[in-house]
Short mmCIF file of C-alpha atoms in Angstrom, two decimals:
data_model
loop_
_atom_site.label_atom_id
_atom_site.label_comp_id
_atom_site.label_asym_id
_atom_site.label_seq_id
_atom_site.Cartn_x
_atom_site.Cartn_y
_atom_site.Cartn_z
CA MET A 1 129.04 81.25 93.58
CA SER A 2 131.19 84.17 92.51
CA GLU A 3 134.11 84.80 94.82
CA LYS A 4 134.71 88.36 93.70
CA PRO A 5 133.23 90.83 96.21
CA ILE A 6 130.99 93.68 95.12
CA GLY A 7 132.27 96.98 96.48
CA VAL A 8 129.63 99.37 97.82
CA ALA A 9 129.91 103.06 98.64
CA VAL A 10 127.20 104.60 100.84
CA LEU A 11 126.68 108.35 100.56
CA GLY A 12 125.11 109.71 103.74
CA LEU A 13 125.08 108.43 107.32
CA GLY A 14 121.81 109.76 108.67
CA ASN A 15 118.90 107.67 109.96
CA VAL A 16 118.62 105.65 106.75
CA GLY A 17 122.32 105.48 105.89
CA SER A 18 123.31 104.21 109.32
CA GLN A 19 120.68 101.46 109.10
CA VAL A 20 121.87 100.42 105.64
CA VAL A 21 125.46 100.19 106.89
CA ARG A 22 124.28 98.13 109.86
CA ILE A 23 122.39 95.66 107.67
CA ILE A 24 125.29 95.27 105.23
CA GLU A 25 127.61 94.45 108.11
CA GLN A 26 125.31 92.31 110.28
CA SER A 27 123.63 90.32 107.49
CA ALA A 28 126.73 89.68 105.40
CA GLY A 29 126.25 85.92 105.22
CA ASP A 30 122.61 86.04 104.17
CA LEU A 31 123.25 88.78 101.64
CA THR A 32 126.09 86.79 100.09
CA ALA A 33 123.81 83.77 99.72
CA ARG A 34 121.03 85.83 98.13
CA ILE A 35 123.29 87.71 95.74
CA GLY A 36 125.86 85.08 94.84
CA ALA A 37 128.80 87.27 95.90
CA PRO A 38 129.72 89.14 99.06
CA LEU A 39 128.97 92.83 99.52
CA GLU A 40 131.89 94.81 100.89
CA LEU A 41 131.53 98.33 102.24
CA ARG A 42 134.34 100.41 100.67
CA GLY A 43 133.53 103.79 102.17
CA ILE A 44 130.89 106.14 103.52
CA GLY A 45 130.55 109.68 102.25
CA VAL A 46 129.70 112.22 104.96
CA ARG A 47 129.83 115.96 105.55
CA ARG A 48 131.71 115.53 108.82
CA VAL A 49 134.43 112.95 109.41
CA ALA A 50 134.58 112.14 113.14
CA ALA A 51 135.21 109.20 115.43
CA ASP A 52 131.75 109.45 117.03
CA ARG A 53 129.74 108.40 113.96
CA GLY A 54 129.27 104.79 115.07
CA VAL A 55 131.38 103.25 112.29
CA PRO A 56 135.15 102.79 111.84
CA VAL A 57 136.51 106.25 111.10
CA GLU A 58 138.70 104.90 108.30
CA LEU A 59 135.52 104.20 106.31
CA LEU A 60 134.47 107.85 106.42
CA THR A 61 135.34 110.49 103.85
CA ASP A 62 134.07 113.94 102.97
CA ASN A 63 135.42 113.64 99.44
CA ILE A 64 132.33 112.26 97.68
CA GLU A 65 133.77 112.62 94.20
CA GLU A 66 136.87 110.60 95.04
CA LEU A 67 134.85 107.86 96.79
CA VAL A 68 132.45 107.44 93.85
CA SER A 69 135.39 107.25 91.41
CA ARG A 70 137.35 104.53 93.23
CA ASP A 71 138.08 101.45 91.15
CA ASP A 72 137.05 99.12 93.97
CA VAL A 73 133.54 100.67 94.19
CA ASP A 74 131.06 98.82 91.97
CA MET A 75 127.78 100.23 93.32
CA VAL A 76 126.73 103.47 94.98
CA VAL A 77 123.90 103.94 97.50
CA GLU A 78 122.90 107.62 97.65
CA LEU A 79 121.18 108.70 100.88
CA MET A 80 122.38 112.29 101.25
CA GLY A 81 119.07 114.01 100.72
CA PRO A 82 119.20 117.30 98.78
CA VAL A 83 119.09 117.42 95.00
CA GLU A 84 122.65 118.71 94.95
CA PRO A 85 125.29 117.36 95.40
CA ALA A 86 123.38 114.08 95.07
CA ARG A 87 122.63 114.56 91.36
CA LYS A 88 126.29 115.19 90.55
CA ALA A 89 127.42 112.16 92.54
CA ILE A 90 124.84 109.84 90.97
CA LEU A 91 125.64 111.02 87.46
CA ALA A 92 129.35 110.47 88.07
CA ALA A 93 128.68 106.94 89.35
CA LEU A 94 126.44 106.02 86.44
CA GLU A 95 128.82 107.43 83.85
CA GLN A 96 131.60 105.29 85.35
CA GLY A 97 129.52 102.13 85.01
CA LYS A 98 128.41 101.79 88.61
CA SER A 99 124.79 100.90 89.44
CA VAL A 100 123.02 103.30 91.79
CA VAL A 101 120.38 102.92 94.49
CA THR A 102 118.79 106.10 95.82
CA ALA A 103 116.01 107.18 98.17
CA ASN A 104 116.10 110.77 96.90
CA LYS A 105 112.49 111.57 95.95
CA ALA A 106 113.10 115.25 95.18
CA LEU A 107 115.92 114.36 92.80
CA MET A 108 114.00 111.57 91.09
CA ALA A 109 110.95 113.80 90.64
CA GLN A 110 113.12 116.44 89.01
CA SER A 111 115.82 114.55 87.11
CA THR A 112 114.56 111.04 86.33
CA GLY A 113 115.09 111.52 82.60
CA GLU A 114 118.67 112.71 82.90
CA LEU A 115 119.63 109.94 85.31
CA ALA A 116 117.78 107.22 83.40
CA GLN A 117 119.57 108.21 80.19
CA ALA A 118 122.93 108.01 81.96
CA ALA A 119 122.10 104.56 83.33
CA GLU A 120 120.98 103.38 79.90
CA ALA A 121 124.12 104.68 78.21
CA ALA A 122 126.33 102.87 80.74
CA HIS A 123 124.19 99.69 80.78
CA VAL A 124 123.79 99.80 84.59
CA ASP A 125 120.88 99.91 87.00
CA LEU A 126 119.15 102.85 88.67
CA TYR A 127 116.83 101.76 91.49
CA PHE A 128 114.71 104.05 93.68
CA GLU A 129 112.05 102.00 95.51
CA ALA A 130 112.77 103.86 98.77
CA ALA A 131 111.96 107.24 97.18
CA VAL A 132 108.23 106.59 97.62
CA ALA A 133 106.46 105.33 100.76
CA GLY A 134 109.46 104.01 102.69
CA ALA A 135 109.27 100.27 103.29
CA ILE A 136 106.10 99.83 101.22
CA PRO A 137 106.89 98.09 97.91
CA VAL A 138 105.14 100.26 95.30
CA ILE A 139 107.69 100.99 92.58
CA ARG A 140 108.56 97.35 91.89
CA PRO A 141 104.92 96.18 91.55
CA LEU A 142 104.26 99.03 89.10
CA THR A 143 107.39 98.39 87.01
CA GLN A 144 107.33 94.58 87.13
CA SER A 145 104.22 92.90 88.56
CA LEU A 146 101.83 95.12 86.57
CA ALA A 147 104.06 95.49 83.51
CA GLY A 148 101.54 93.54 81.41
CA ASP A 149 98.51 95.40 82.73
CA SER A 150 97.13 98.91 82.19
CA VAL A 151 97.21 101.06 85.33
CA LEU A 152 94.24 103.42 85.56
CA ARG A 153 94.76 105.17 88.88
CA VAL A 154 97.23 105.39 91.74
CA ALA A 155 96.05 107.19 94.86
CA GLY A 156 97.39 107.22 98.36
CA ILE A 157 98.69 108.72 101.55
CA VAL A 158 102.42 109.09 100.94
CA ASN A 159 103.51 111.53 103.65
CA GLY A 160 103.61 110.32 107.25
CA THR A 161 103.99 113.77 108.83
CA THR A 162 100.79 115.18 107.36
CA ASN A 163 98.89 111.97 107.98
CA TYR A 164 99.88 112.09 111.65
CA ILE A 165 98.78 115.73 111.92
CA LEU A 166 95.41 115.11 110.27
CA SER A 167 94.84 111.94 112.31
CA GLU A 168 95.47 113.89 115.53
CA MET A 169 93.11 116.67 114.47
CA ASP A 170 90.44 114.09 113.71
CA SER A 171 90.81 112.01 116.88
CA THR A 172 91.47 114.75 119.46
CA GLY A 173 89.85 117.87 118.00
CA ALA A 174 93.19 119.70 118.07
CA ASP A 175 93.82 122.57 115.71
CA TYR A 176 96.51 122.46 113.06
CA ALA A 177 99.15 124.33 115.08
CA SER A 178 98.77 122.04 118.11
CA ALA A 179 98.88 118.87 116.04
CA LEU A 180 101.99 120.13 114.21
CA ALA A 181 103.69 120.85 117.53
CA ASP A 182 102.91 117.29 118.70
CA ALA A 183 104.32 115.89 115.45
CA GLY A 184 107.51 117.88 115.99
CA ALA A 185 107.87 116.71 119.58
CA LEU A 186 107.59 113.08 118.45
CA GLY A 187 110.11 113.53 115.65
CA TYR A 188 107.56 113.17 112.84
CA ALA A 189 107.91 116.80 111.70
CA GLU A 190 111.12 118.59 110.76
CA ALA A 191 112.12 121.89 112.33
CA ASP A 192 111.01 123.42 109.03
CA PRO A 193 107.97 121.33 108.04
CA THR A 194 107.21 123.23 104.82
CA ALA A 195 108.07 120.40 102.45
CA ASP A 196 105.60 118.13 104.24
CA VAL A 197 102.70 120.39 105.23
CA GLU A 198 102.62 122.33 101.95
CA GLY A 199 102.56 119.10 99.93
CA PHE A 200 105.96 119.37 98.20
CA ASP A 201 107.10 115.97 99.48
CA ALA A 202 103.90 114.26 98.38
CA ALA A 203 104.04 116.03 94.99
CA ALA A 204 107.53 114.66 94.33
CA LYS A 205 106.29 111.15 95.09
CA ALA A 206 103.21 111.65 92.92
CA ALA A 207 105.45 112.65 90.01
CA ILE A 208 107.46 109.44 90.39
CA LEU A 209 104.35 107.26 90.65
CA ALA A 210 102.68 108.90 87.65
CA SER A 211 105.80 108.57 85.52
CA ILE A 212 106.02 104.85 86.16
CA ALA A 213 102.29 104.04 86.08
CA PHE A 214 101.56 105.86 82.82
CA HIS A 215 104.88 105.49 80.93
CA THR A 216 105.19 109.27 80.71
CA ARG A 217 107.77 111.62 82.19
CA VAL A 218 106.08 113.63 84.93
CA THR A 219 108.02 116.10 87.06
CA ALA A 220 107.12 117.66 90.39
CA ASP A 221 106.32 120.90 88.54
CA ASP A 222 103.58 119.03 86.64
CA VAL A 223 101.79 118.09 89.88
CA TYR A 224 98.99 120.33 91.15
CA ARG A 225 99.65 120.89 94.86
CA GLU A 226 97.84 122.13 97.96
CA GLY A 227 98.92 121.63 101.58
CA ILE A 228 97.06 121.06 104.85
CA THR A 229 97.76 124.31 106.70
CA LYS A 230 94.22 125.64 106.19
CA VAL A 231 92.38 122.54 107.44
CA THR A 232 90.44 123.31 110.64
CA PRO A 233 88.69 121.37 113.42
CA ALA A 234 85.40 122.66 111.97
CA ASP A 235 86.24 120.89 108.71
CA PHE A 236 86.58 117.62 110.59
CA GLU A 237 83.23 118.21 112.31
CA SER A 238 81.60 118.72 108.93
CA ALA A 239 83.44 115.72 107.50
CA ARG A 240 82.15 113.49 110.30
CA ALA A 241 78.61 114.70 109.67
CA LEU A 242 79.06 113.60 106.06
CA GLY A 243 80.49 110.20 107.04
CA CYS A 244 84.02 111.22 106.04
CA THR A 245 87.46 112.07 107.33
CA ILE A 246 90.18 114.27 105.77
CA LYS A 247 93.42 112.98 104.26
CA LEU A 248 96.22 114.52 102.20
CA LEU A 249 96.05 112.48 99.00
CA ALA A 250 98.44 112.04 96.11
CA ILE A 251 96.36 111.10 93.07
CA CYS A 252 97.68 110.00 89.69
CA GLU A 253 95.12 109.19 87.02
CA ARG A 254 94.86 108.22 83.38
CA LEU A 255 91.97 110.27 81.96
CA THR A 256 90.24 109.46 78.67
CA SER A 257 88.12 112.11 76.95
CA ASP A 258 84.95 111.51 74.96
CA GLU A 259 87.14 111.70 71.87
CA GLU A 260 89.29 108.85 73.26
CA GLN A 261 92.23 111.17 73.91
CA GLN A 262 94.26 110.25 76.99
CA ARG A 263 95.87 112.57 79.50
CA VAL A 264 97.67 112.16 82.82
CA SER A 265 96.54 113.92 85.97
CA ALA A 266 98.84 114.19 88.99
CA ARG A 267 97.65 116.16 91.99
CA VAL A 268 98.09 116.51 95.75
CA TYR A 269 95.55 118.07 98.09
CA PRO A 270 93.62 117.47 101.32
CA ALA A 271 90.31 115.80 100.55
CA LEU A 272 87.24 114.41 102.27
CA VAL A 273 87.35 110.60 102.11
CA PRO A 274 84.38 108.39 103.12
CA LEU A 275 84.95 106.32 106.25
CA ASP A 276 84.36 103.07 104.34
CA HIS A 277 87.18 103.85 101.88
CA PRO A 278 90.40 101.82 102.44
CA LEU A 279 92.47 104.99 102.92
CA ALA A 280 90.21 106.40 105.65
CA SER A 281 91.53 103.97 108.27
CA VAL A 282 95.21 104.71 107.55
CA ASN A 283 96.20 106.76 110.59
CA GLY A 284 99.26 108.09 112.38
CA ALA A 285 102.51 108.17 110.44
CA PHE A 286 101.54 105.21 108.23
CA ASN A 287 101.28 105.34 104.44
CA ALA A 288 99.09 103.48 101.98
CA VAL A 289 98.81 103.40 98.21
CA VAL A 290 95.85 102.05 96.23
CA VAL A 291 96.53 100.99 92.65
CA GLU A 292 93.68 100.36 90.22
CA ALA A 293 94.55 98.42 87.08
CA GLU A 294 92.43 97.26 84.18
CA ALA A 295 92.89 93.52 84.71
CA ALA A 296 94.15 93.26 88.31
CA GLY A 297 91.49 95.53 89.77
CA ARG A 298 92.20 97.32 93.04
CA LEU A 299 95.42 96.58 94.98
CA MET A 300 96.39 98.20 98.26
CA PHE A 301 99.88 98.58 99.75
CA TYR A 302 100.11 99.61 103.40
CA GLY A 303 102.89 100.07 105.92
CA GLN A 304 105.46 102.39 107.45
CA GLY A 305 106.20 105.14 105.00
CA ALA A 306 109.22 106.66 106.70
CA GLY A 307 111.88 106.07 109.34
CA GLY A 308 115.42 104.77 109.26
CA ALA A 309 114.82 101.02 109.43
CA PRO A 310 111.73 100.82 107.16
CA THR A 311 113.33 102.96 104.45
CA ALA A 312 116.59 101.00 104.77
CA SER A 313 114.58 97.84 104.06
CA ALA A 314 113.53 99.26 100.69
CA VAL A 315 117.09 100.43 99.97
CA MET A 316 118.48 96.99 100.73
CA GLY A 317 115.90 95.36 98.48
CA ASP A 318 117.14 97.53 95.62
CA LEU A 319 120.77 96.91 96.52
CA VAL A 320 120.31 93.13 96.47
CA MET A 321 118.50 93.29 93.11
CA ALA A 322 121.18 95.50 91.55
CA ALA A 323 124.00 93.36 92.95
CA ARG A 324 122.32 90.18 91.74
CA ASN A 325 121.99 91.67 88.27
CA ARG A 326 125.69 92.49 88.31
CA VAL A 327 126.63 88.93 89.29
CA GLN A 328 124.32 87.33 86.72
CA GLY A 329 125.03 89.80 83.94
CA GLY A 330 121.46 91.08 83.73
CA ARG A 331 119.75 94.43 84.21
CA GLY A 332 116.66 95.70 85.97
CA PRO A 333 113.74 97.51 84.31
CA ARG A 334 114.65 100.56 82.26
CA GLU A 335 112.73 103.81 82.15
CA SER A 336 109.49 103.43 80.18
CA LYS A 337 108.31 106.70 78.63
CA TYR A 338 106.85 105.53 75.33
CA ALA A 339 103.29 106.82 75.99
CA LYS A 340 104.30 110.51 76.25
CA LEU A 341 100.82 111.48 77.42
CA PRO A 342 100.07 115.19 77.95
CA ILE A 343 99.55 116.45 81.50
CA SER A 344 96.01 117.59 82.25
CA PRO A 345 95.61 120.97 83.98
CA ILE A 346 93.69 120.84 87.25
CA GLY A 347 90.79 122.80 85.73
CA PHE A 348 89.81 119.86 83.50
CA ILE A 349 89.67 117.33 86.35
CA PRO A 350 86.20 116.06 87.38
CA THR A 351 85.86 116.99 91.05
CA ARG A 352 83.38 117.25 93.90
CA TYR A 353 83.64 120.11 96.37
CA TYR A 354 82.81 120.75 100.00
CA VAL A 355 82.38 124.50 100.65
CA ASN A 356 81.96 125.94 104.16
CA MET A 357 80.97 129.62 104.37
CA ASN A 358 79.57 132.18 106.80
CA VAL A 359 76.63 134.16 105.44
CA ALA A 360 74.21 136.89 106.51
CA ASP A 361 71.19 135.60 108.41
CA ARG A 362 68.37 136.90 106.25
CA PRO A 363 65.83 135.61 103.71
CA GLY A 364 67.01 134.83 100.21
CA VAL A 365 70.61 134.07 101.09
CA LEU A 366 70.42 130.39 100.24
CA SER A 367 68.83 131.09 96.86
CA SER A 368 71.58 133.64 96.07
CA VAL A 369 74.25 131.08 96.92
CA ALA A 370 72.53 128.33 94.91
CA ALA A 371 72.24 130.64 91.91
CA GLU A 372 76.02 130.96 91.64
CA PHE A 373 76.36 127.19 91.42
CA ALA A 374 73.57 126.99 88.83
CA LYS A 375 75.17 129.67 86.63
CA ARG A 376 78.17 127.38 86.13
CA GLU A 377 76.13 124.18 85.83
CA VAL A 378 77.42 122.82 89.12
CA SER A 379 74.81 120.60 90.72
CA ILE A 380 74.37 120.73 94.50
CA ALA A 381 74.17 117.35 96.23
CA GLU A 382 73.58 118.51 99.81
CA VAL A 383 73.20 121.72 101.81
CA ARG A 384 73.40 122.17 105.58
CA GLN A 385 72.63 125.49 107.26
CA GLU A 386 72.94 126.42 110.93
CA GLY A 387 72.62 129.66 112.83
CA MET A 388 75.54 131.29 114.66
CA VAL A 389 75.50 133.30 117.88
CA ASP A 390 77.99 135.77 119.32
CA GLN A 391 79.42 135.72 122.85
CA GLY A 392 76.33 137.52 124.12
CA GLY A 393 74.05 134.84 122.73
CA GLN A 394 72.73 137.03 119.90
CA ARG A 395 72.31 135.63 116.37
CA CYS A 396 75.12 136.97 114.18
CA GLY A 397 74.75 135.11 110.92
CA ALA A 398 74.58 131.60 109.59
CA ARG A 399 76.95 128.91 108.38
CA ILE A 400 76.22 127.08 105.15
CA VAL A 401 77.95 123.88 104.06
CA VAL A 402 77.47 122.91 100.41
CA VAL A 403 78.45 119.54 98.91
CA THR A 404 78.44 119.40 95.12
CA HIS A 405 78.03 116.71 92.55
CA GLU A 406 80.90 116.18 90.14
CA ALA A 407 81.88 119.03 87.85
CA THR A 408 85.10 120.32 86.36
CA ASP A 409 87.51 121.78 88.86
CA ALA A 410 87.51 125.01 86.85
CA ALA A 411 83.74 125.42 87.16
CA LEU A 412 83.88 124.77 90.89
CA SER A 413 86.79 127.15 91.38
CA GLU A 414 84.96 129.89 89.47
CA THR A 415 81.87 129.29 91.61
CA VAL A 416 83.83 129.70 94.84
CA ALA A 417 85.38 132.93 93.55
CA ALA A 418 81.92 134.28 92.69
CA LEU A 419 80.56 133.32 96.12
CA ALA A 420 83.35 135.28 97.79
CA ASP A 421 82.17 138.40 95.92
CA LEU A 422 78.53 138.11 97.07
CA ASP A 423 77.40 140.70 99.61
CA VAL A 424 75.54 138.03 101.58
CA VAL A 425 78.68 135.86 101.98
CA GLN A 426 80.77 137.05 104.91
CA THR A 427 83.68 134.58 104.63
CA ILE A 428 84.58 131.39 102.77
CA ASN A 429 85.88 129.29 105.65
CA SER A 430 87.02 126.18 103.80
CA VAL A 431 87.04 124.64 100.36
CA LEU A 432 88.00 120.98 100.12
CA ARG A 433 87.70 118.42 97.36
CA MET A 434 86.01 115.07 97.90
CA GLU A 435 87.42 111.76 96.68
CA GLY A 436 86.15 108.20 96.66
CA ILE A 437 82.52 109.18 97.15
CA SER A 438 79.88 107.65 94.89
CA GLU A 439 77.47 110.01 93.21
#
């Protein structure tokens, strides 16, 4: 066993950082045995140095640049959060020959190429398992366990906040605003929940997953994104009638055209999912990712996707691997981008739609609606129509729910736009895609 300690700097002392520090200190003996050398905490980078942070104050510093550059720091764990100054700190560490572990999904979705090149040039490791789905091991299976297979599709629930909100709406009948307020009260939603509810968080994770699964650099800007703010209790009622629920899905797919040309699709949106699909039963703040590979078939990874301790578990797994590589003189997997597949626009994606609209209550309305689908060669799978009454009990129109067969997203989007222009259509209440449903 090597006697030389491995010096670690932790950047950030929030929920995850404090748990990582705790594990390093409390599990020192086990970690030494697993790695072959002891881990020693050299310092903790914070915005505010104070005696009430729960760690010895002499470990704290607000000079991140100086901490990362110290000669006795061999590895850096970045848990600060925002893209900057995290990117600058990670680049500095890599360029100085220090391996890096990060949980920064926004940064990895934006700057994977730049950071991977720096790690390659310095012959050190860059690990980021905790950037996607918290404690759930997804990155390592894709980069290592399935390295000899061909991944076809990765789809999952990768944001606990939105999954909690949608689960509450489904189980209690609450509207979006009420469910969001409950999520905030329980600590699942931030004071500004935009990144979660508008799908930015899930899009960053989808970019990371797609990059790894399909050996192609995919950034968050390449991911088509829709949030959950327009989902209503009425949508859940309709979903139940169709044997479905609604989930915010991150979907990464390898698409092959009739001419055998391959593209990558990465998209995030709320979708109807059949109740017998594995993702339908993932509720609350839990995450799950389903991977479909050519030889391995379907694999599912399920667990806590956020939180201090679960995310710290993933960070520590990366830290042990990187430290072990340092002791043994090896390296972890490098970035694989050889495929360089083009990104498919959302309009080319085969999709099924659920469309909920209010229409005038008179003869010929249904045929007018159906004609707009037929003009764009979109086949209708199912139609449900029900009358509506006002507060006085008088009929005031009808509601039509249309479920389509598969067509291109562009054709379906054009159809919805045309429906909105029809005189007989009063309002388009909801438009949701459908996933995991057999034709």
